[in-house]
CSV table of C-alpha atoms and ligand atoms in Angstrom, one decimal:
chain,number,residue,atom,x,y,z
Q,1,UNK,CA,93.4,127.2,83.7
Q,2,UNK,CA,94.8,126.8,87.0
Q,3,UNK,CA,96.9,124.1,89.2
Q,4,UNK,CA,94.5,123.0,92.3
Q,5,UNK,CA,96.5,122.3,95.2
Q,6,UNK,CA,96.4,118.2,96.0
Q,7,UNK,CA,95.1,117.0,99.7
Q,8,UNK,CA,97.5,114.8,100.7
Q,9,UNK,CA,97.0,111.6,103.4
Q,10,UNK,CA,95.6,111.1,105.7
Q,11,UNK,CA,93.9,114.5,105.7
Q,12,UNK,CA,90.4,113.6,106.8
Q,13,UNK,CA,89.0,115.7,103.7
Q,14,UNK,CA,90.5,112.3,101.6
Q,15,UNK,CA,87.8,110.7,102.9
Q,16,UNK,CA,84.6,112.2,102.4
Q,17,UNK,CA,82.2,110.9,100.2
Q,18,UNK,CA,81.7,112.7,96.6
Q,19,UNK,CA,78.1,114.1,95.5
Q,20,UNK,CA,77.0,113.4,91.7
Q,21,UNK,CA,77.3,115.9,89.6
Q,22,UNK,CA,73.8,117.2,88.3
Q,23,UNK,CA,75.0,120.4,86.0
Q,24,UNK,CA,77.3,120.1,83.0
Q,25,UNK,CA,78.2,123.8,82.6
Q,26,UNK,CA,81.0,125.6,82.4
Q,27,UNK,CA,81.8,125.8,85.7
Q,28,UNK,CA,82.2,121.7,85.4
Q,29,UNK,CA,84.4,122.1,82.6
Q,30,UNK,CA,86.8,124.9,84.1
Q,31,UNK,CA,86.7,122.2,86.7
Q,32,UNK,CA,87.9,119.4,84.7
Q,33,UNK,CA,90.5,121.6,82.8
Q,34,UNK,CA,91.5,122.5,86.4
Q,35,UNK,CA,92.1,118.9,87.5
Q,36,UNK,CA,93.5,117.6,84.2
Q,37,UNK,CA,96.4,120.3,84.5
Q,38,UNK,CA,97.0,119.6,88.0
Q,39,UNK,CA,97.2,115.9,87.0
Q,40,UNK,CA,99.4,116.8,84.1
Q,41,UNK,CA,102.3,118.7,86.2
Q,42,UNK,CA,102.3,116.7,89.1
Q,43,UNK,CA,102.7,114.4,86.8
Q,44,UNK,CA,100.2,111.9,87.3
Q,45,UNK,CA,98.0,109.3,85.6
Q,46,UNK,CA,94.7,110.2,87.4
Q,47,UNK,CA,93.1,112.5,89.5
Q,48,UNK,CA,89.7,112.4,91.4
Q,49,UNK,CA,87.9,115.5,92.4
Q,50,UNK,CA,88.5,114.7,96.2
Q,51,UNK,CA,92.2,114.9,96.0
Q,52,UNK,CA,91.8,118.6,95.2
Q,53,UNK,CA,89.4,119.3,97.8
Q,54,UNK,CA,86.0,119.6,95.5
Q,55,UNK,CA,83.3,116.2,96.5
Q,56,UNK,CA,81.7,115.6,93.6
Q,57,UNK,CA,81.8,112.3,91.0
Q,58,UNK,CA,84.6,113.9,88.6
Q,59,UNK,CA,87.5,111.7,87.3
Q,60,UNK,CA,90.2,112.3,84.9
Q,61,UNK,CA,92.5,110.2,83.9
Q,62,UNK,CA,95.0,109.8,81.2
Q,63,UNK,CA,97.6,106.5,81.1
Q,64,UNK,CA,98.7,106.5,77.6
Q,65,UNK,CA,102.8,107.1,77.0
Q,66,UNK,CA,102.4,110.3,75.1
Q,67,UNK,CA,99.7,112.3,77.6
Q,68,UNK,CA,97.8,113.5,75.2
Q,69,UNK,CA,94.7,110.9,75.3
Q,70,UNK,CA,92.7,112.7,78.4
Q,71,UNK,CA,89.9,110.6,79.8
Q,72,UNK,CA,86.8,112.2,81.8
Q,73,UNK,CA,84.7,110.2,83.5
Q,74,UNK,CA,82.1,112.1,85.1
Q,75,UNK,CA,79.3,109.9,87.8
Q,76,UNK,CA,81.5,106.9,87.0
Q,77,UNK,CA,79.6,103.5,88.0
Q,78,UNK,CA,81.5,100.4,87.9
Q,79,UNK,CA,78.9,98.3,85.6
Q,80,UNK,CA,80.6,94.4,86.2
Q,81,UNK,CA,84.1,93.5,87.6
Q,82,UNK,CA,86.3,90.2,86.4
Q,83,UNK,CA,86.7,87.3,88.6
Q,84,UNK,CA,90.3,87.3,87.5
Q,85,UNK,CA,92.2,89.9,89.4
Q,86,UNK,CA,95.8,91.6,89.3
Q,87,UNK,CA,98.4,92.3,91.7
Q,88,UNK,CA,99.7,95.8,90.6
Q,89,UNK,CA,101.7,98.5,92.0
Q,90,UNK,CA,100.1,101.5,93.0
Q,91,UNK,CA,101.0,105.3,93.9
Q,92,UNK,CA,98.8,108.7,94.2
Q,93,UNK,CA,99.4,112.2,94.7
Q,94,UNK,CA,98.0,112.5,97.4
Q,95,UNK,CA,100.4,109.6,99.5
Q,96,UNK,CA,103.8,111.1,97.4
Q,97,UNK,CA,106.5,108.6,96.9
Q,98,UNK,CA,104.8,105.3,98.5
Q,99,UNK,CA,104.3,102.9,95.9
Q,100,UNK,CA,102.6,99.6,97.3
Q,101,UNK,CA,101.0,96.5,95.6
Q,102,UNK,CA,97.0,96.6,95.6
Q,103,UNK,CA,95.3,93.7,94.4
Q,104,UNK,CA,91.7,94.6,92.0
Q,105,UNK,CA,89.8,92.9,89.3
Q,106,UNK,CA,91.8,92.5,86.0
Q,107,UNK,CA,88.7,94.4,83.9
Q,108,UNK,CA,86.1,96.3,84.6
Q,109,UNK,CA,83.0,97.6,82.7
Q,110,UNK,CA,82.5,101.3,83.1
Q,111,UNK,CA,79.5,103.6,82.7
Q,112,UNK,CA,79.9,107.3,83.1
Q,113,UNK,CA,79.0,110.7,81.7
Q,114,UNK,CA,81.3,112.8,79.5
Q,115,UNK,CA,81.7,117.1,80.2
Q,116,UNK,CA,78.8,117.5,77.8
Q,117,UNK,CA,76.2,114.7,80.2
Q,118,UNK,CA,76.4,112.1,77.7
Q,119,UNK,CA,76.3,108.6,78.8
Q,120,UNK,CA,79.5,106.3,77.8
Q,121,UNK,CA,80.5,102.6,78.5
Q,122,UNK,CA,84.0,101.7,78.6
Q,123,UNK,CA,85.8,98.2,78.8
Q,124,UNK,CA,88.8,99.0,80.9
Q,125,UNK,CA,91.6,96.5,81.5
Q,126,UNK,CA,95.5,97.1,82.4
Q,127,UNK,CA,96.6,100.1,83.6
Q,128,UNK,CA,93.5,102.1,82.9
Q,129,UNK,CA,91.4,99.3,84.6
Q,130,UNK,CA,93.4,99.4,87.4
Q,131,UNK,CA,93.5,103.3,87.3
Q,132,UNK,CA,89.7,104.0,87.1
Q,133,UNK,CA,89.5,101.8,89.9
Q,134,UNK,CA,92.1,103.8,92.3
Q,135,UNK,CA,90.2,107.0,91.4
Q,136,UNK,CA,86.7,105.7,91.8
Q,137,UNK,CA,87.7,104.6,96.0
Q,138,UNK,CA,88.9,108.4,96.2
Q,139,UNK,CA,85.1,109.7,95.4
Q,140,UNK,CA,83.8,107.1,98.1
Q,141,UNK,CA,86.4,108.4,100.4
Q,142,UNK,CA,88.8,105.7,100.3
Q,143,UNK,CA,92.6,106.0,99.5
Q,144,UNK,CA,94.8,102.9,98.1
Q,145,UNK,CA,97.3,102.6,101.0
Q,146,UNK,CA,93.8,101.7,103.2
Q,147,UNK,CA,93.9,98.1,101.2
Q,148,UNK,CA,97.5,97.7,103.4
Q,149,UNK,CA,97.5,96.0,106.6
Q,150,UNK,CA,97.3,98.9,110.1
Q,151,UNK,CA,100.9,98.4,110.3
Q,152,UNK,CA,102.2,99.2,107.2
Q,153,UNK,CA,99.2,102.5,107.4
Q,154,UNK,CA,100.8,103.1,110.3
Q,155,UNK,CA,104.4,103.1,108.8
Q,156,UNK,CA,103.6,104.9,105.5
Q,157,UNK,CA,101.8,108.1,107.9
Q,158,UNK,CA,105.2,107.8,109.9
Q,159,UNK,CA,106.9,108.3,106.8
Q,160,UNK,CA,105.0,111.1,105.4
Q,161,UNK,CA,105.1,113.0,108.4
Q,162,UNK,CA,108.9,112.5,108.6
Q,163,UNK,CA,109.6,114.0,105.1
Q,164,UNK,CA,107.3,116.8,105.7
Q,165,UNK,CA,109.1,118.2,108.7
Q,166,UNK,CA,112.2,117.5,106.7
Q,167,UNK,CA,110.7,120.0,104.1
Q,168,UNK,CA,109.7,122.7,106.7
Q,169,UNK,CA,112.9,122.7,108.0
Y,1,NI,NI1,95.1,108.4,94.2
C-alpha cells in the first residue's frame, strides 16, 4: 500500500471530469487500498480519485467514529435527492484548514458498484449523505468552496497561497 499525494485547490487538475471505471481488477483494488490509506493518515472522511490525481468514478469514504467501517463506492449515481436540505460544515484535503457551510439535500439514494463490480443501493443521510455528496462534485470536477460566493473563492485562494509560502519559507 502506499500514501498518494493529494492535489490541493485550485489546481486545475481538481477539476477534470472523472471516466467510469470499466475493469474491476487488481490494479482497481491496489487503487482503492491506495486512496483509503491516504484518506486514513490525512485523516480524512472521504477521498475521490481526482484528489490524488487518477479521473476515474472511484470514492471512498469512511465517517463512522472508530475508522474501521470503509465505504467504496465505485461509478456512484445519485439515484433521488430529498426536498429537505441541510446546512453543514464542510472541509477537504484538498482546500486544508477552510471549513465553510455548504448547503445539500438532507438524503440521498445511492447506486454504485463495489471493488468486485457488484451493483449496491445505499440510503445515505447525515454525515455520510452529506459526505458522498462532497466526493461525488470532485469526480465531476467540482470542489466544495465553488458553492461560496467569488469573494469568499477569492479570499480562501488568498489564504492558501499565503500559508504555502509560509511553509516554503
Ligand atoms: Ni473534498
Amino acid at each position: 500500500m502506499a500514501r498518494l499525494p493529494i492535489v490541493e485547490y485550485p489546481d486545475p487538475r481538481l477539476k477534470k471530469v472523472a471516466r467510469p471505471v470499466h475493469v474491476f481488477d487488481a490494479r482497481l483494488r491496489q487503487l482503492v487500498a491506495d486512496m483509503a490509506e491516504t484518506m486514513y493518515a490525512a485523516p480524512g472522511i472521504g477521498l475521490a480519485a481526482t484528489q490524488v490525481d487518477v479521473h476515474e468514478r472511484v470514492i471512498v469514504i469512511d465517517v463512522s467514529e472508530t475508522k474501521d467501517q470503509l465505504r467504496v463506492f465505485i461509478n456512484p449515481e445519485i439515484l433521488w435527492a430529498s426536498e429537505e436540505t441541510t446546512l453543514c460544515e464542510e472541509g477537504c484535503l484538498s482546500v486544508p484548514g477552510i471549513y465553510e457551510e455548504v448547503r445539500r439535500p438532507a438524503r440521498v439514494g445511492v447506486k454504485a458498484q463495489n471493488e468486485d463490480g457488484e451493483t449496491f443501493t445505499l440510503e445515505c443521510d447525515g454525515m455520510l449523505a452529506v459526505c458522498v455528496q462532497h466526493e461525488m462534485d470532485h469526480l465531476a470536477g467540482k470542489v466544495f468552496v465553488e458553492y461560496l460566493s467569488a469573494l469568499k473563492q477569492d479570499r480562501i485562494k488568498t489564504k492558501l497561497k499565503k500559508r504555502k509560502a509560509r511553509e516554503a519559507a
